[in-house]
Amino acid sequence: MIVFDRIGQKLLFTFDPETAHGMSIAALRCGLPVGARTVRDDRLKLSLCGIAFPNPLGMAAGYDKNAEVPDALLGLGFGFAEVGTVTPLPQAGNPKPRIFRLNEDDAVINRLGFNNEGHEAAEKRLAARQGRGGIVGVNIGANKDSADRVRDYELGVSRFAKYASYLTVNISSPNTPGLRTMQAREQLGELLSRVMAVRAAASAQPPLFLKIAPDLVEAELEDIAAEVSEKQIDGVIVSNTTLARTGLRSATSETGGLSGKPLFERSTIVLAKMRKLLGPERAIIGVGGVDSAENALEKIRAGADLVQLYTGMIYAGPALPGRILAGMVRFADKERLKSLRELRDSRLDQWAARPL
């Protein structure tokens, strides 16, 4: 890490994780921190779902829950930023403390529970930035005590379709009781049918993605892929956090979703298996354990079109996006690639063959 990152990380790590997160959002609102030099290279560009991405690296949902700093995130070098998860009504989330660093593993456990300020607050901020350009996705969820969770997703599509570069239906957080059951085929089919109908009636029709969990078995992946294909969902985001604790060096009994380096292998296996099931045309965004150019490129080799990160930046600092993109450019130079797209699926079979 560069010196600035080391100082910043050391300072933030003196605070509890949730306070540190709030401080980082406040810093971005004020124009700090400064990321690495902006990396622009035609070999990083790609067109996906009708969107021209300047590079394949994005900030995952969960960091900017309330759409406070999407443009500041883009300024760090990300090719796109995903805000949310946003629910129709504001909700406080689960009791604190609810974020835990696992420093020995470069990992985090969270059990936040979709804490956010609700649709109205996010809509005001997104409306205020219209016309600025930049690719900003909106991740939508359901309130914990909602009587009709599918209706919550319909409301999210209806409200944010005109502001979002793309929309993500998030049914894979482990921290809202019962939410992951919506990945079961019958419930998923109803959900996808209804949100697609709302999108068709909206004033704009941004691409619609489905974000899934890594803690799925082969039969569940097959069901999800079948529904995604049948309902003509534009793409899948693989994956959310995991409930597994396999191979951790840090001793912990905390519950919640695990993110960071330990998630890389499992999430990449699920990604490759979904690519096999969905075929070459459907869009896939790979998430989980990305903290370097090397493992970002490996996600692409395993079948991802785009790659997102979040936890990696907690440990590597705000210059991480620029360093990853610079590493991608160096790799393209070394391999004499005309585009990073040439890499996609080059290790698909190897990753897809690994057991879950």
Short mmCIF file of C-alpha atoms in Angstrom, two decimals:
data_model
loop_
_atom_site.label_atom_id
_atom_site.label_comp_id
_atom_site.label_asym_id
_atom_site.label_seq_id
_atom_site.Cartn_x
_atom_site.Cartn_y
_atom_site.Cartn_z
CA MET A 1 0.00 0.00 0.00
CA ILE A 2 1.11 3.55 -0.60
CA VAL A 3 1.94 5.65 2.47
CA PHE A 4 -1.37 7.54 2.37
CA ASP A 5 -3.30 4.28 2.46
CA ARG A 6 -1.30 2.98 5.40
CA ILE A 7 -1.86 6.12 7.44
CA GLY A 8 -5.55 6.22 6.56
CA GLN A 9 -6.08 2.55 7.38
CA LYS A 10 -4.24 2.84 10.69
CA LEU A 11 -6.40 5.82 11.64
CA LEU A 12 -9.69 4.21 10.64
CA PHE A 13 -8.81 0.93 12.37
CA THR A 14 -8.60 2.77 15.70
CA PHE A 15 -12.38 3.15 15.46
CA ASP A 16 -15.03 0.45 15.49
CA PRO A 17 -15.91 -0.71 11.96
CA GLU A 18 -19.27 1.02 11.67
CA THR A 19 -17.88 4.36 12.89
CA ALA A 20 -14.96 4.01 10.48
CA HIS A 21 -17.39 3.34 7.64
CA GLY A 22 -19.31 6.50 8.45
CA MET A 23 -16.08 8.48 8.55
CA SER A 24 -15.06 7.19 5.12
CA ILE A 25 -18.42 8.24 3.64
CA ALA A 26 -18.01 11.69 5.19
CA ALA A 27 -14.47 11.96 3.79
CA LEU A 28 -15.69 11.10 0.29
CA ARG A 29 -18.42 13.74 0.56
CA CYS A 30 -15.68 16.28 1.33
CA GLY A 31 -13.52 15.25 -1.62
CA LEU A 32 -11.19 12.94 0.29
CA PRO A 33 -9.47 10.52 0.07
CA VAL A 34 -7.68 10.89 -3.21
CA GLY A 35 -7.39 7.68 -5.18
CA ALA A 36 -4.59 6.56 -7.46
CA ARG A 37 -4.09 8.25 -10.82
CA THR A 38 -7.08 7.62 -13.10
CA VAL A 39 -6.41 4.70 -15.43
CA ARG A 40 -7.92 4.94 -18.90
CA ASP A 41 -7.22 2.37 -21.57
CA ASP A 42 -9.36 1.23 -24.47
CA ARG A 43 -8.56 -2.41 -23.67
CA LEU A 44 -10.47 -2.06 -20.39
CA LYS A 45 -13.66 -0.86 -22.07
CA LEU A 46 -16.62 -3.11 -22.72
CA SER A 47 -20.25 -2.86 -23.74
CA LEU A 48 -22.71 -4.92 -21.71
CA CYS A 49 -26.50 -4.82 -21.66
CA GLY A 50 -26.39 -1.68 -23.77
CA ILE A 51 -24.10 0.14 -21.31
CA ALA A 52 -20.62 1.33 -22.28
CA PHE A 53 -18.39 0.61 -19.28
CA PRO A 54 -15.06 2.50 -19.16
CA ASN A 55 -13.53 -0.43 -17.27
CA PRO A 56 -14.79 -3.68 -15.71
CA LEU A 57 -14.22 -2.80 -12.03
CA GLY A 58 -17.09 -1.63 -9.84
CA MET A 59 -17.86 -0.81 -6.22
CA ALA A 60 -20.28 -3.38 -4.86
CA ALA A 61 -23.50 -2.59 -3.04
CA GLY A 62 -23.34 -2.29 0.74
CA TYR A 63 -20.84 0.53 0.97
CA ASP A 64 -22.92 3.50 -0.21
CA LYS A 65 -26.25 2.31 1.14
CA ASN A 66 -28.02 5.65 0.82
CA ALA A 67 -26.64 6.90 -2.52
CA GLU A 68 -24.58 9.58 -0.79
CA VAL A 69 -21.29 9.33 -2.72
CA PRO A 70 -21.61 7.48 -6.05
CA ASP A 71 -19.76 10.18 -7.97
CA ALA A 72 -16.93 10.26 -5.44
CA LEU A 73 -16.58 6.49 -5.84
CA LEU A 74 -16.40 6.84 -9.61
CA GLY A 75 -13.70 9.44 -8.99
CA LEU A 76 -11.57 6.77 -7.29
CA GLY A 77 -11.35 4.98 -10.64
CA PHE A 78 -14.28 2.57 -10.53
CA GLY A 79 -15.97 2.03 -13.88
CA PHE A 80 -19.32 1.83 -12.11
CA ALA A 81 -20.76 2.09 -8.61
CA GLU A 82 -23.73 0.25 -7.11
CA VAL A 83 -25.64 1.99 -4.32
CA GLY A 84 -27.97 0.39 -1.77
CA THR A 85 -29.40 -1.92 -0.64
CA VAL A 86 -32.40 0.44 -0.45
CA THR A 87 -35.76 -0.60 1.02
CA PRO A 88 -39.11 1.20 0.60
CA LEU A 89 -39.23 2.40 4.21
CA PRO A 90 -36.29 3.52 6.33
CA GLN A 91 -35.10 0.89 8.78
CA ALA A 92 -32.46 0.82 11.50
CA GLY A 93 -31.24 -2.70 10.82
CA ASN A 94 -30.01 -5.13 13.43
CA PRO A 95 -28.66 -4.17 16.88
CA LYS A 96 -25.08 -2.92 17.19
CA PRO A 97 -22.31 -4.02 17.16
CA ARG A 98 -22.95 -5.63 13.79
CA ILE A 99 -19.72 -5.31 11.78
CA PHE A 100 -16.58 -7.21 12.76
CA ARG A 101 -13.12 -7.14 11.20
CA LEU A 102 -11.19 -10.39 10.86
CA ASN A 103 -7.77 -8.86 10.32
CA GLU A 104 -5.86 -12.13 10.03
CA ASP A 105 -8.08 -13.11 7.10
CA ASP A 106 -8.59 -9.72 5.40
CA ALA A 107 -12.26 -10.37 5.96
CA VAL A 108 -15.35 -8.83 7.54
CA ILE A 109 -18.48 -10.28 9.11
CA ASN A 110 -21.59 -8.10 9.00
CA ARG A 111 -25.14 -8.57 10.18
CA LEU A 112 -26.39 -5.09 9.32
CA GLY A 113 -29.83 -6.10 8.11
CA PHE A 114 -30.48 -3.60 5.29
CA ASN A 115 -30.03 -0.50 7.46
CA ASN A 116 -30.85 2.47 5.20
CA GLU A 117 -32.80 5.71 4.94
CA GLY A 118 -35.40 4.34 2.54
CA HIS A 119 -36.52 5.03 -1.02
CA GLU A 120 -37.39 8.69 -0.61
CA ALA A 121 -33.97 9.78 0.66
CA ALA A 122 -32.09 7.80 -2.00
CA GLU A 123 -34.37 9.07 -4.76
CA LYS A 124 -33.72 12.71 -3.83
CA ARG A 125 -29.97 12.18 -4.07
CA LEU A 126 -30.13 10.26 -7.33
CA ALA A 127 -32.46 12.84 -8.86
CA ALA A 128 -30.01 15.60 -7.89
CA ARG A 129 -27.16 13.91 -9.79
CA GLN A 130 -29.04 13.34 -13.04
CA GLY A 131 -27.10 14.57 -16.03
CA ARG A 132 -23.68 14.02 -14.44
CA GLY A 133 -22.94 10.85 -16.35
CA GLY A 134 -21.21 7.84 -14.88
CA ILE A 135 -22.68 4.37 -14.39
CA VAL A 136 -24.61 4.04 -11.12
CA GLY A 137 -26.61 0.92 -10.33
CA VAL A 138 -29.30 0.75 -7.64
CA ASN A 139 -29.59 -2.33 -5.44
CA ILE A 140 -33.13 -2.83 -4.11
CA GLY A 141 -34.39 -4.89 -1.19
CA ALA A 142 -37.37 -5.57 1.04
CA ASN A 143 -38.19 -4.28 4.51
CA LYS A 144 -37.76 -6.81 7.28
CA ASP A 145 -41.37 -6.53 8.47
CA SER A 146 -42.97 -6.15 5.04
CA ALA A 147 -46.27 -7.98 4.54
CA ASP A 148 -45.49 -8.40 0.82
CA ARG A 149 -41.80 -8.53 0.03
CA VAL A 150 -42.33 -8.99 -3.69
CA ARG A 151 -44.29 -5.73 -3.65
CA ASP A 152 -41.27 -4.03 -2.05
CA TYR A 153 -39.17 -5.07 -5.03
CA GLU A 154 -41.84 -3.83 -7.42
CA LEU A 155 -41.79 -0.47 -5.65
CA GLY A 156 -38.01 -0.35 -5.97
CA VAL A 157 -38.09 -1.00 -9.71
CA SER A 158 -40.84 1.54 -10.25
CA ARG A 159 -39.14 4.24 -8.19
CA PHE A 160 -35.56 3.92 -9.42
CA ALA A 161 -35.91 2.81 -13.05
CA LYS A 162 -35.51 6.36 -14.35
CA TYR A 163 -32.40 7.05 -12.26
CA ALA A 164 -30.49 3.77 -12.37
CA SER A 165 -28.00 2.66 -15.02
CA TYR A 166 -29.07 -0.81 -13.93
CA LEU A 167 -31.13 -2.32 -11.11
CA THR A 168 -30.17 -5.21 -8.83
CA VAL A 169 -32.77 -7.37 -7.10
CA ASN A 170 -31.07 -8.46 -3.87
CA ILE A 171 -32.65 -11.57 -2.36
CA SER A 172 -29.41 -13.04 -1.05
CA SER A 173 -28.51 -11.14 2.11
CA PRO A 174 -28.26 -13.57 5.04
CA ASN A 175 -29.18 -10.86 7.55
CA THR A 176 -32.90 -10.44 6.83
CA PRO A 177 -34.75 -13.52 8.14
CA GLY A 178 -36.36 -15.55 5.38
CA LEU A 179 -35.03 -13.41 2.52
CA ARG A 180 -32.90 -16.14 0.97
CA THR A 181 -35.93 -18.42 0.65
CA MET A 182 -36.96 -16.17 -2.23
CA GLN A 183 -34.20 -17.91 -4.23
CA ALA A 184 -36.34 -21.07 -4.27
CA ARG A 185 -37.76 -21.66 -7.74
CA GLU A 186 -41.48 -21.06 -7.17
CA GLN A 187 -40.97 -17.86 -5.18
CA LEU A 188 -38.23 -16.69 -7.52
CA GLY A 189 -40.41 -17.19 -10.56
CA GLU A 190 -43.17 -15.03 -9.11
CA LEU A 191 -40.71 -12.33 -8.04
CA LEU A 192 -38.98 -12.13 -11.41
CA SER A 193 -42.25 -12.11 -13.34
CA ARG A 194 -43.61 -9.26 -11.27
CA VAL A 195 -40.49 -7.06 -11.32
CA MET A 196 -40.10 -7.54 -15.07
CA ALA A 197 -43.71 -6.48 -15.59
CA VAL A 198 -43.13 -3.33 -13.53
CA ARG A 199 -39.97 -2.53 -15.47
CA ALA A 200 -41.82 -2.93 -18.76
CA ALA A 201 -44.37 -0.34 -17.62
CA ALA A 202 -41.78 2.12 -16.28
CA SER A 203 -40.68 5.29 -18.05
CA ALA A 204 -37.19 3.77 -18.48
CA GLN A 205 -36.11 0.13 -18.74
CA PRO A 206 -32.61 -0.28 -17.26
CA PRO A 207 -31.02 -3.73 -17.22
CA LEU A 208 -32.17 -5.91 -14.34
CA PHE A 209 -29.74 -8.10 -12.40
CA LEU A 210 -30.36 -10.76 -9.75
CA LYS A 211 -27.88 -11.02 -6.86
CA ILE A 212 -27.53 -14.54 -5.47
CA ALA A 213 -25.90 -16.19 -2.46
CA PRO A 214 -22.75 -18.32 -2.57
CA ASP A 215 -24.30 -20.85 -0.19
CA LEU A 216 -26.26 -22.72 -2.85
CA VAL A 217 -26.09 -26.31 -4.08
CA GLU A 218 -26.02 -27.40 -7.71
CA ALA A 219 -29.77 -28.06 -7.94
CA GLU A 220 -30.55 -24.59 -6.59
CA LEU A 221 -28.20 -23.00 -9.11
CA GLU A 222 -29.93 -24.93 -11.89
CA ASP A 223 -33.35 -23.64 -10.74
CA ILE A 224 -32.13 -20.05 -10.54
CA ALA A 225 -30.53 -20.24 -13.98
CA ALA A 226 -33.72 -21.66 -15.46
CA GLU A 227 -35.84 -18.84 -14.03
CA VAL A 228 -33.35 -16.15 -15.05
CA SER A 229 -33.33 -17.49 -18.60
CA GLU A 230 -37.09 -17.98 -18.82
CA LYS A 231 -37.92 -14.54 -17.46
CA GLN A 232 -35.21 -12.89 -19.58
CA ILE A 233 -33.39 -11.28 -16.66
CA ASP A 234 -30.40 -9.36 -18.02
CA GLY A 235 -27.80 -10.80 -15.70
CA VAL A 236 -26.72 -12.28 -12.38
CA ILE A 237 -24.40 -10.96 -9.68
CA VAL A 238 -22.38 -13.73 -8.01
CA SER A 239 -22.26 -13.43 -5.06
CA ASN A 240 -23.38 -12.00 -1.75
CA THR A 241 -21.70 -12.81 1.57
CA THR A 242 -21.43 -16.35 2.94
CA LEU A 243 -22.56 -17.99 6.16
CA ALA A 244 -19.64 -20.44 5.94
CA ARG A 245 -16.57 -20.06 8.15
CA THR A 246 -14.29 -22.57 6.44
CA GLY A 247 -10.54 -22.03 6.71
CA LEU A 248 -10.55 -18.89 8.84
CA ARG A 249 -7.45 -18.07 10.86
CA SER A 250 -9.32 -15.57 13.05
CA ALA A 251 -11.22 -17.01 15.99
CA THR A 252 -14.81 -15.78 15.86
CA SER A 253 -18.27 -16.80 16.93
CA GLU A 254 -20.00 -13.82 15.34
CA THR A 255 -23.00 -14.50 13.13
CA GLY A 256 -23.72 -12.79 9.82
CA GLY A 257 -22.35 -12.71 6.30
CA LEU A 258 -18.63 -13.16 5.71
CA SER A 259 -16.90 -11.17 2.96
CA GLY A 260 -13.31 -10.66 1.87
CA LYS A 261 -10.51 -13.03 0.88
CA PRO A 262 -12.05 -16.24 2.30
CA LEU A 263 -15.04 -15.79 -0.02
CA PHE A 264 -12.99 -15.76 -3.23
CA GLU A 265 -12.84 -19.47 -3.99
CA ARG A 266 -16.45 -20.37 -3.25
CA SER A 267 -17.88 -17.33 -5.02
CA THR A 268 -15.72 -17.98 -8.08
CA ILE A 269 -16.81 -21.62 -8.28
CA VAL A 270 -20.47 -20.53 -8.12
CA LEU A 271 -19.75 -17.89 -10.76
CA ALA A 272 -18.30 -20.47 -13.16
CA LYS A 273 -21.15 -22.89 -12.59
CA MET A 274 -23.67 -20.13 -13.30
CA ARG A 275 -21.82 -19.22 -16.50
CA LYS A 276 -22.08 -22.84 -17.63
CA LEU A 277 -25.80 -22.87 -16.84
CA LEU A 278 -26.64 -19.49 -18.35
CA GLY A 279 -24.50 -19.76 -21.46
CA PRO A 280 -22.17 -17.19 -22.99
CA GLU A 281 -24.60 -14.34 -23.65
CA ARG A 282 -26.12 -13.58 -20.23
CA ALA A 283 -24.26 -10.93 -18.22
CA ILE A 284 -22.51 -11.95 -15.00
CA ILE A 285 -20.85 -9.71 -12.42
CA GLY A 286 -18.32 -11.48 -10.19
CA VAL A 287 -18.00 -10.41 -6.55
CA GLY A 288 -16.20 -11.90 -3.57
CA GLY A 289 -12.63 -11.64 -2.34
CA VAL A 290 -11.35 -9.26 -5.02
CA ASP A 291 -8.37 -7.23 -3.77
CA SER A 292 -5.82 -7.36 -6.61
CA ALA A 293 -5.51 -7.29 -10.38
CA GLU A 294 -4.67 -10.99 -10.27
CA ASN A 295 -7.87 -12.16 -8.62
CA ALA A 296 -9.99 -9.66 -10.53
CA LEU A 297 -8.63 -11.15 -13.76
CA GLU A 298 -9.30 -14.63 -12.41
CA LYS A 299 -12.98 -13.77 -11.98
CA ILE A 300 -13.04 -12.82 -15.67
CA ARG A 301 -11.29 -16.06 -16.62
CA ALA A 302 -13.96 -17.93 -14.63
CA GLY A 303 -16.78 -16.30 -16.62
CA ALA A 304 -17.38 -12.79 -15.27
CA ASP A 305 -17.99 -9.83 -17.58
CA LEU A 306 -17.57 -7.30 -14.78
CA VAL A 307 -16.03 -7.50 -11.30
CA GLN A 308 -16.98 -5.73 -8.06
CA LEU A 309 -15.22 -5.29 -4.73
CA TYR A 310 -15.87 -3.75 -1.32
CA THR A 311 -14.10 -5.47 1.58
CA GLY A 312 -10.78 -5.41 -0.27
CA MET A 313 -10.75 -1.63 -0.09
CA ILE A 314 -11.19 -1.72 3.69
CA TYR A 315 -7.82 -3.43 3.97
CA ALA A 316 -6.01 -2.03 0.91
CA GLY A 317 -7.22 1.58 0.91
CA PRO A 318 -8.80 3.99 -1.58
CA ALA A 319 -6.03 3.68 -4.15
CA LEU A 320 -6.93 0.01 -4.69
CA PRO A 321 -9.18 0.56 -7.73
CA GLY A 322 -6.45 2.45 -9.56
CA ARG A 323 -3.85 -0.18 -8.67
CA ILE A 324 -6.06 -2.99 -9.93
CA LEU A 325 -6.74 -1.21 -13.22
CA ALA A 326 -3.06 -0.39 -13.68
CA GLY A 327 -2.30 -4.07 -13.09
CA MET A 328 -4.87 -5.05 -15.71
CA VAL A 329 -3.24 -2.71 -18.23
CA ARG A 330 0.20 -4.18 -17.49
CA PHE A 331 -1.23 -7.66 -17.99
CA ALA A 332 -2.78 -6.64 -21.31
CA ASP A 333 0.59 -5.25 -22.38
CA LYS A 334 2.40 -8.43 -21.39
CA GLU A 335 -0.08 -10.74 -23.10
CA ARG A 336 -0.57 -8.39 -26.08
CA LEU A 337 -4.34 -8.40 -25.63
CA LYS A 338 -6.57 -6.17 -27.71
CA SER A 339 -9.23 -6.36 -24.99
CA LEU A 340 -9.61 -7.96 -21.57
CA ARG A 341 -12.71 -9.62 -23.01
CA GLU A 342 -10.33 -12.09 -24.64
CA LEU A 343 -9.74 -13.56 -21.18
CA ARG A 344 -13.35 -14.37 -20.37
CA ASP A 345 -14.08 -18.07 -19.88
CA SER A 346 -10.44 -19.06 -20.42
CA ARG A 347 -10.50 -20.99 -17.13
CA LEU A 348 -14.23 -21.60 -17.02
CA ASP A 349 -14.01 -25.37 -17.23
CA GLN A 350 -11.42 -25.61 -14.45
CA TRP A 351 -13.45 -23.47 -12.05
CA ALA A 352 -16.80 -25.04 -12.93
CA ALA A 353 -15.43 -28.54 -12.28
CA ARG A 354 -14.60 -27.76 -8.66
CA PRO A 355 -17.04 -29.09 -6.06
CA LEU A 356 -19.17 -26.77 -3.95
#
